[in-house]
Amino acid sequence: MHEALNRRRFVTATAAAGFGLALGGTAAAAAEQPAPAAASTAGAAEKPALLGGKPVRTRPFPAWPRMDSREDKALLDVLHSGKWFRGEGQCVNRFEAAYAQLTGAKHCLATANGTSALFASLGALGIGPGDEVLLTPYTFVATLNVVLLHYALPIFVDIDPETFQIDARKIEAAITARTAAILPVHIGGSVADMDTILAVAAEHKLPVVEDACQAHLAEWRGRKAGTLGTTGCFSFQITKNLCAGEGGAILTDDEALAGKCYAFHNNCRPRAKAGYNFGYVGGRGANLRMTEFQGALLLAQMTRLEEQSNTRRQNAEYLTGMLREIPGITPARTYAGCTRNAYHLFMLRYDARQFAGLPRAKFIAALNAEGIPCFAGYAPLNQEAFLKGTIQSRAYQKIYSKAEIDRWEERTQCPLNERLCQEGVWMAQAMFLGPRSDMDEIAAAVRKIQGHAAALAKA
Ligand SMILES: *Cc1c(COP(=O)(O)O)cnc(C)c1O
């Protein structure tokens, strides 16, 4: 370990010296040196920024969201038309048609946000009190909240630490006579093991609601994430790879189900061929409609989606290759069936033992100080106090017996997820929209921290 570190310091020191010579030479020679790469190697020899050294990077990463005159025009056109409601304008309709075409889904329903897409999907499928829904504990809280909003019982299936996804091989053991749906999440924009999930679902005749809120344009064996299950749900919230501040969509190939989703999201009123339909259909409903402003913004944002997602993927794959070489850093693996990763998040596991015991929080603080934004990600959702409070609430006690509630506590243990939540480190999607040299700087900052891990751990 020590020898390796010393060798690394020697290599970076010579590289820095070489750069110094180039700087002292002709302007042409200096211009040949790519500044970011040189800065990163020079930085490694220095003290960590957290201990007063010079940060590897001072320039910001690409800003998010992106916008130009396309967005100006799209929004002003809606504004001046006065048609701000989807019953009058055409932007939401046009977005639905475009997103269905892009993904290959037969039907697309736009919604106010991703949470309402999931809520409406479960509502249209008739999920309700007494039902059990299987989900991953490694997800955003909305995946859980929509189950609770229908008074169903969330049953957590432990994760696969290699991929950060639900461990699909453990789903079958969690199925009971009360299981009503499987709710896999394509976390980080990578895709859960859909071969196994769809096979188990078919065998037990269960609907699959894909939470693809982080997985725009991701693919499983060449098919778009969100088109493999019974429904697929997307979010267009500001942080997502396709965004309009807020927004969501449901994809499905099932025409009758698409109609039920529409009615659920439109206060039980069906889709009208033109104008607005004042009849009622279905059971329960709410107003979960998207505005014309969101639809217009999404149509403009969509013009960049393909190119941005290619850039993210190229950068993320390049970074993965570099970080894999660093002991103690394990980037999330992508299943072989996931033929396209959307990289909403770049997720890795951090092993403090390979960093002189430097705790994860300090590793993150040190990386942030080097100019590399990153964060710790999810805490164990299945252990949240608010969840236990909900399951023990008056409403839940009316539906579920004391024995069922006690058993629920036992059934929601996910030890691998707890460990993952202690080891995970994330970088957000917009960091991957810049030049490849940004990735070199990220890797250089991690190497620099490893080289000074003992000093950082003591500080
Ligand atoms: C963002 C997100 C949601 C919810 O989407 P909103 O648009 O914020 O309501 C649901 N699930 C996952 C995994 C998400 O990342």
Short mmCIF file of C-alpha atoms and ligand atoms in Angstrom, two decimals, residues 113-115 118 139-140 142-143 185 187 211 213-214 235 237 240 246-247, ligand 1:
data_model
loop_
_atom_site.label_atom_id
_atom_site.label_comp_id
_atom_site.label_asym_id
_atom_site.label_seq_id
_atom_site.Cartn_x
_atom_site.Cartn_y
_atom_site.Cartn_z
CA ASN A 113 -45.21 14.93 -11.74
CA GLY A 114 -43.64 11.51 -11.31
CA THR A 115 -45.33 10.84 -7.98
CA LEU A 118 -47.01 6.27 -10.00
CA THR A 139 -35.21 4.57 -3.89
CA PHE A 140 -36.66 8.04 -3.59
CA ALA A 142 -42.13 8.84 -3.64
CA THR A 143 -41.96 5.15 -4.68
CA VAL A 185 -37.19 1.10 -9.73
CA ILE A 187 -32.33 3.48 -9.84
CA ASP A 211 -40.56 3.40 -11.67
CA CYS A 213 -38.40 8.29 -12.99
CA GLN A 214 -34.58 8.27 -13.30
CA SER A 235 -40.59 12.18 -13.68
CA GLN A 237 -38.81 17.21 -12.05
CA LYS A 240 -34.18 14.64 -13.92
CA GLU A 246 -42.26 19.42 -12.50
CA GLY A 247 -43.88 16.83 -14.73
C1 LIG B 1 -38.01 11.74 -8.90
C2 LIG B 1 -38.51 10.40 -8.55
C3 LIG B 1 -39.86 10.13 -8.28
C4 LIG B 1 -40.92 11.19 -8.14
O1 LIG B 1 -40.98 12.10 -9.13
P1 LIG B 1 -41.53 13.59 -8.87
O2 LIG B 1 -41.66 14.12 -10.24
O3 LIG B 1 -40.52 14.31 -8.05
O4 LIG B 1 -42.85 13.47 -8.18
C5 LIG B 1 -40.23 8.82 -8.05
N1 LIG B 1 -39.33 7.83 -8.04
C6 LIG B 1 -38.03 8.05 -8.26
C7 LIG B 1 -37.08 6.89 -8.25
C8 LIG B 1 -37.57 9.34 -8.50
O5 LIG B 1 -36.27 9.55 -8.68
#
